[in-house]
């Protein structure tokens, strides 16, 4: 029924108005952790498919799902960063952009986009990655090596995803929903970051 379907949206919108930062933090944390869990499952499923193909056997998705053992600590790291780093930073960053360059004109949208992707993204991405490495208990030398190895590829991937996403965000999404929209895109983005920092080279999680 329309009322039943709309009531969660109304409730969430009200929470954004009454407790904007807390709501965005909790949402971001949940989606960040979910993105990592999705990445873990997809990597596990693909490995099982490769094994089944190599053994000339036919595995089923149900079998894969039953054998999947998530790394909860790894997912918790993404949840923590989504809650205490991503959401607060993006909340205030978007607020500053909308205050400094208000309106929906092409010039305002373009200025917000340029600042976001030419200034903010290249600085925030390594900040996120270094905090993730720190939560994994890596040494300073390990963190430096991983950042030098993974950052260039991650930044190019960031631009390929977030430039078109932010055009939509800045042009059409109301300010109070901007972080939520970013979280929705961020589900896939966090899955990519999880793969980039853990599974791309067949690496095991630390800790």
PDB file of C-alpha atoms in Angstrom, residues 22-152:
ATOM      1  CA  UNK A  22      23.734  11.049  13.254  1.00  0.00           C
ATOM      2  CA  UNK A  23      21.396   9.673  10.586  1.00  0.00           C
ATOM      3  CA  UNK A  24      23.995  10.080   7.860  1.00  0.00           C
ATOM      4  CA  UNK A  25      26.711   8.482  10.001  1.00  0.00           C
ATOM      5  CA  UNK A  26      24.623   5.408  10.811  1.00  0.00           C
ATOM      6  CA  UNK A  27      23.512   5.058   7.189  1.00  0.00           C
ATOM      7  CA  UNK A  28      27.039   5.417   5.871  1.00  0.00           C
ATOM      8  CA  UNK A  29      28.403   2.878   8.344  1.00  0.00           C
ATOM      9  CA  UNK A  30      25.783   0.297   7.407  1.00  0.00           C
ATOM     10  CA  UNK A  31      26.282   0.747   3.666  1.00  0.00           C
ATOM     11  CA  UNK A  32      30.084   0.729   3.936  1.00  0.00           C
ATOM     12  CA  UNK A  33      30.073  -2.540   5.855  1.00  0.00           C
ATOM     13  CA  UNK A  34      27.511  -4.012   3.465  1.00  0.00           C
ATOM     14  CA  UNK A  35      29.678  -3.080   0.482  1.00  0.00           C
ATOM     15  CA  UNK A  36      32.600  -4.977   1.985  1.00  0.00           C
ATOM     16  CA  UNK A  37      30.425  -8.015   2.753  1.00  0.00           C
ATOM     17  CA  UNK A  38      29.160  -7.987  -0.831  1.00  0.00           C
ATOM     18  CA  UNK A  39      32.752  -7.885  -2.069  1.00  0.00           C
ATOM     19  CA  UNK A  40      33.713 -10.800   0.167  1.00  0.00           C
ATOM     20  CA  UNK A  41      30.788 -12.889  -1.069  1.00  0.00           C
ATOM     21  CA  UNK A  42      31.453 -12.142  -4.744  1.00  0.00           C
ATOM     22  CA  UNK A  43      35.150 -12.990  -4.419  1.00  0.00           C
ATOM     23  CA  UNK A  44      34.240 -16.210  -2.603  1.00  0.00           C
ATOM     24  CA  UNK A  45      31.660 -17.143  -5.232  1.00  0.00           C
ATOM     25  CA  UNK A  46      34.056 -16.477  -8.103  1.00  0.00           C
ATOM     26  CA  UNK A  47      36.746 -18.594  -6.455  1.00  0.00           C
ATOM     27  CA  UNK A  48      34.285 -21.451  -6.001  1.00  0.00           C
ATOM     28  CA  UNK A  49      33.263 -21.177  -9.651  1.00  0.00           C
ATOM     29  CA  UNK A  50      36.899 -21.347 -10.703  1.00  0.00           C
ATOM     30  CA  UNK A  51      37.429 -24.395  -8.501  1.00  0.00           C
ATOM     31  CA  UNK A  52      34.308 -26.074  -9.866  1.00  0.00           C
ATOM     32  CA  UNK A  53      35.378 -25.337 -13.426  1.00  0.00           C
ATOM     33  CA  UNK A  54      38.867 -26.662 -12.757  1.00  0.00           C
ATOM     34  CA  UNK A  55      37.525 -29.865 -11.243  1.00  0.00           C
ATOM     35  CA  UNK A  56      34.945 -30.225 -14.006  1.00  0.00           C
ATOM     36  CA  UNK A  57      32.200 -30.267 -11.381  1.00  0.00           C
ATOM     37  CA  UNK A  58      28.991 -28.245 -11.146  1.00  0.00           C
ATOM     38  CA  UNK A  59      28.622 -26.204  -7.958  1.00  0.00           C
ATOM     39  CA  UNK A  60      25.433 -24.351  -7.106  1.00  0.00           C
ATOM     40  CA  UNK A  61      24.928 -20.830  -5.736  1.00  0.00           C
ATOM     41  CA  UNK A  62      23.219 -22.327  -2.691  1.00  0.00           C
ATOM     42  CA  UNK A  63      26.272 -24.412  -1.955  1.00  0.00           C
ATOM     43  CA  UNK A  64      28.535 -21.392  -2.296  1.00  0.00           C
ATOM     44  CA  UNK A  65      26.351 -19.359   0.028  1.00  0.00           C
ATOM     45  CA  UNK A  66      26.343 -22.087   2.693  1.00  0.00           C
ATOM     46  CA  UNK A  67      30.144 -22.310   2.638  1.00  0.00           C
ATOM     47  CA  UNK A  68      30.702 -18.563   2.750  1.00  0.00           C
ATOM     48  CA  UNK A  69      32.401 -17.487   5.975  1.00  0.00           C
ATOM     49  CA  UNK A  70      32.573 -13.700   6.155  1.00  0.00           C
ATOM     50  CA  UNK A  71      35.459 -11.826   7.698  1.00  0.00           C
ATOM     51  CA  UNK A  72      33.422  -9.841  10.230  1.00  0.00           C
ATOM     52  CA  UNK A  73      36.417  -7.891  11.493  1.00  0.00           C
ATOM     53  CA  UNK A  74      37.187  -6.681   7.997  1.00  0.00           C
ATOM     54  CA  UNK A  75      33.568  -5.594   7.494  1.00  0.00           C
ATOM     55  CA  UNK A  76      33.647  -3.842  10.868  1.00  0.00           C
ATOM     56  CA  UNK A  77      36.622  -1.773   9.742  1.00  0.00           C
ATOM     57  CA  UNK A  78      34.653  -0.471   6.773  1.00  0.00           C
ATOM     58  CA  UNK A  79      31.644   0.145   9.015  1.00  0.00           C
ATOM     59  CA  UNK A  80      33.753   2.159  11.454  1.00  0.00           C
ATOM     60  CA  UNK A  81      35.297   4.274   8.709  1.00  0.00           C
ATOM     61  CA  UNK A  82      31.931   4.866   7.067  1.00  0.00           C
ATOM     62  CA  UNK A  83      30.493   6.003  10.394  1.00  0.00           C
ATOM     63  CA  UNK A  84      33.237   8.143  11.908  1.00  0.00           C
ATOM     64  CA  UNK A  85      35.216   9.294   8.855  1.00  0.00           C
ATOM     65  CA  UNK A  86      33.235   9.249   5.617  1.00  0.00           C
ATOM     66  CA  UNK A  87      29.831  10.545   6.703  1.00  0.00           C
ATOM     67  CA  UNK A  88      30.966  13.458   8.924  1.00  0.00           C
ATOM     68  CA  UNK A  89      33.573  14.592   6.401  1.00  0.00           C
ATOM     69  CA  UNK A  90      31.228  14.453   3.426  1.00  0.00           C
ATOM     70  CA  UNK A  91      28.380  16.041   5.427  1.00  0.00           C
ATOM     71  CA  UNK A  92      30.411  19.156   6.185  1.00  0.00           C
ATOM     72  CA  UNK A  93      32.122  19.166   2.801  1.00  0.00           C
ATOM     73  CA  UNK A  94      28.827  19.200   0.914  1.00  0.00           C
ATOM     74  CA  UNK A  95      27.536  21.867   3.279  1.00  0.00           C
ATOM     75  CA  UNK A  96      30.532  24.053   2.502  1.00  0.00           C
ATOM     76  CA  UNK A  97      30.171  23.527  -1.246  1.00  0.00           C
ATOM     77  CA  UNK A  98      26.472  24.393  -1.206  1.00  0.00           C
ATOM     78  CA  UNK A  99      27.112  27.484   0.920  1.00  0.00           C
ATOM     79  CA  UNK A 100      30.033  28.681  -1.157  1.00  0.00           C
ATOM     80  CA  UNK A 101      28.480  27.873  -4.545  1.00  0.00           C
ATOM     81  CA  UNK A 102      24.684  27.869  -4.072  1.00  0.00           C
ATOM     82  CA  UNK A 103      22.088  27.403  -6.750  1.00  0.00           C
ATOM     83  CA  UNK A 104      21.541  25.027  -9.646  1.00  0.00           C
ATOM     84  CA  UNK A 105      23.192  26.983 -12.443  1.00  0.00           C
ATOM     85  CA  UNK A 106      25.709  25.264 -14.667  1.00  0.00           C
ATOM     86  CA  UNK A 107      28.526  27.421 -13.273  1.00  0.00           C
ATOM     87  CA  UNK A 108      27.696  26.549  -9.638  1.00  0.00           C
ATOM     88  CA  UNK A 109      27.423  22.834 -10.383  1.00  0.00           C
ATOM     89  CA  UNK A 110      30.670  22.902 -12.354  1.00  0.00           C
ATOM     90  CA  UNK A 111      32.538  24.683  -9.548  1.00  0.00           C
ATOM     91  CA  UNK A 112      31.290  22.182  -6.974  1.00  0.00           C
ATOM     92  CA  UNK A 113      32.293  19.292  -9.222  1.00  0.00           C
ATOM     93  CA  UNK A 114      35.783  20.642  -9.910  1.00  0.00           C
ATOM     94  CA  UNK A 115      36.499  21.278  -6.241  1.00  0.00           C
ATOM     95  CA  UNK A 116      35.098  17.902  -5.250  1.00  0.00           C
ATOM     96  CA  UNK A 117      37.018  15.807  -7.755  1.00  0.00           C
ATOM     97  CA  UNK A 118      40.187  17.846  -8.312  1.00  0.00           C
ATOM     98  CA  UNK A 119      40.790  18.810  -4.683  1.00  0.00           C
ATOM     99  CA  UNK A 120      38.711  16.774  -2.219  1.00  0.00           C
ATOM    100  CA  UNK A 121      38.822  13.294  -3.787  1.00  0.00           C
ATOM    101  CA  UNK A 122      42.618  13.106  -4.296  1.00  0.00           C
ATOM    102  CA  UNK A 123      43.106  14.055  -0.623  1.00  0.00           C
ATOM    103  CA  UNK A 124      40.277  12.112   0.994  1.00  0.00           C
ATOM    104  CA  UNK A 125      40.916   8.827  -0.832  1.00  0.00           C
ATOM    105  CA  UNK A 126      44.420   8.308   0.627  1.00  0.00           C
ATOM    106  CA  UNK A 127      43.104   9.449   4.008  1.00  0.00           C
ATOM    107  CA  UNK A 128      40.515   6.673   3.891  1.00  0.00           C
ATOM    108  CA  UNK A 129      43.027   4.099   2.694  1.00  0.00           C
ATOM    109  CA  UNK A 130      45.608   4.993   5.353  1.00  0.00           C
ATOM    110  CA  UNK A 131      42.991   4.804   8.097  1.00  0.00           C
ATOM    111  CA  UNK A 132      41.938   1.397   6.781  1.00  0.00           C
ATOM    112  CA  UNK A 133      45.529   0.185   6.817  1.00  0.00           C
ATOM    113  CA  UNK A 134      45.960   1.529  10.356  1.00  0.00           C
ATOM    114  CA  UNK A 135      42.873  -0.356  11.558  1.00  0.00           C
ATOM    115  CA  UNK A 136      44.410  -3.483  10.060  1.00  0.00           C
ATOM    116  CA  UNK A 137      47.466  -2.972  12.268  1.00  0.00           C
ATOM    117  CA  UNK A 138      49.928  -2.432   9.441  1.00  0.00           C
ATOM    118  CA  UNK A 139      53.334  -0.842   9.982  1.00  0.00           C
ATOM    119  CA  UNK A 140      54.212   2.574   8.568  1.00  0.00           C
ATOM    120  CA  UNK A 141      56.405   0.957   5.901  1.00  0.00           C
ATOM    121  CA  UNK A 142      53.615  -1.427   4.863  1.00  0.00           C
ATOM    122  CA  UNK A 143      51.136   1.455   4.721  1.00  0.00           C
ATOM    123  CA  UNK A 144      53.455   3.518   2.540  1.00  0.00           C
ATOM    124  CA  UNK A 145      54.090   0.626   0.161  1.00  0.00           C
ATOM    125  CA  UNK A 146      50.402  -0.295  -0.167  1.00  0.00           C
ATOM    126  CA  UNK A 147      49.397   3.322  -0.720  1.00  0.00           C
ATOM    127  CA  UNK A 148      52.011   3.803  -3.446  1.00  0.00           C
ATOM    128  CA  UNK A 149      50.862   0.588  -5.106  1.00  0.00           C
ATOM    129  CA  UNK A 150      47.091   0.990  -4.820  1.00  0.00           C
ATOM    130  CA  UNK A 151      46.418   4.736  -4.810  1.00  0.00           C
ATOM    131  CA  UNK A 152      46.958   5.565  -8.533  1.00  0.00           C
TER     132      UNK A 152
END
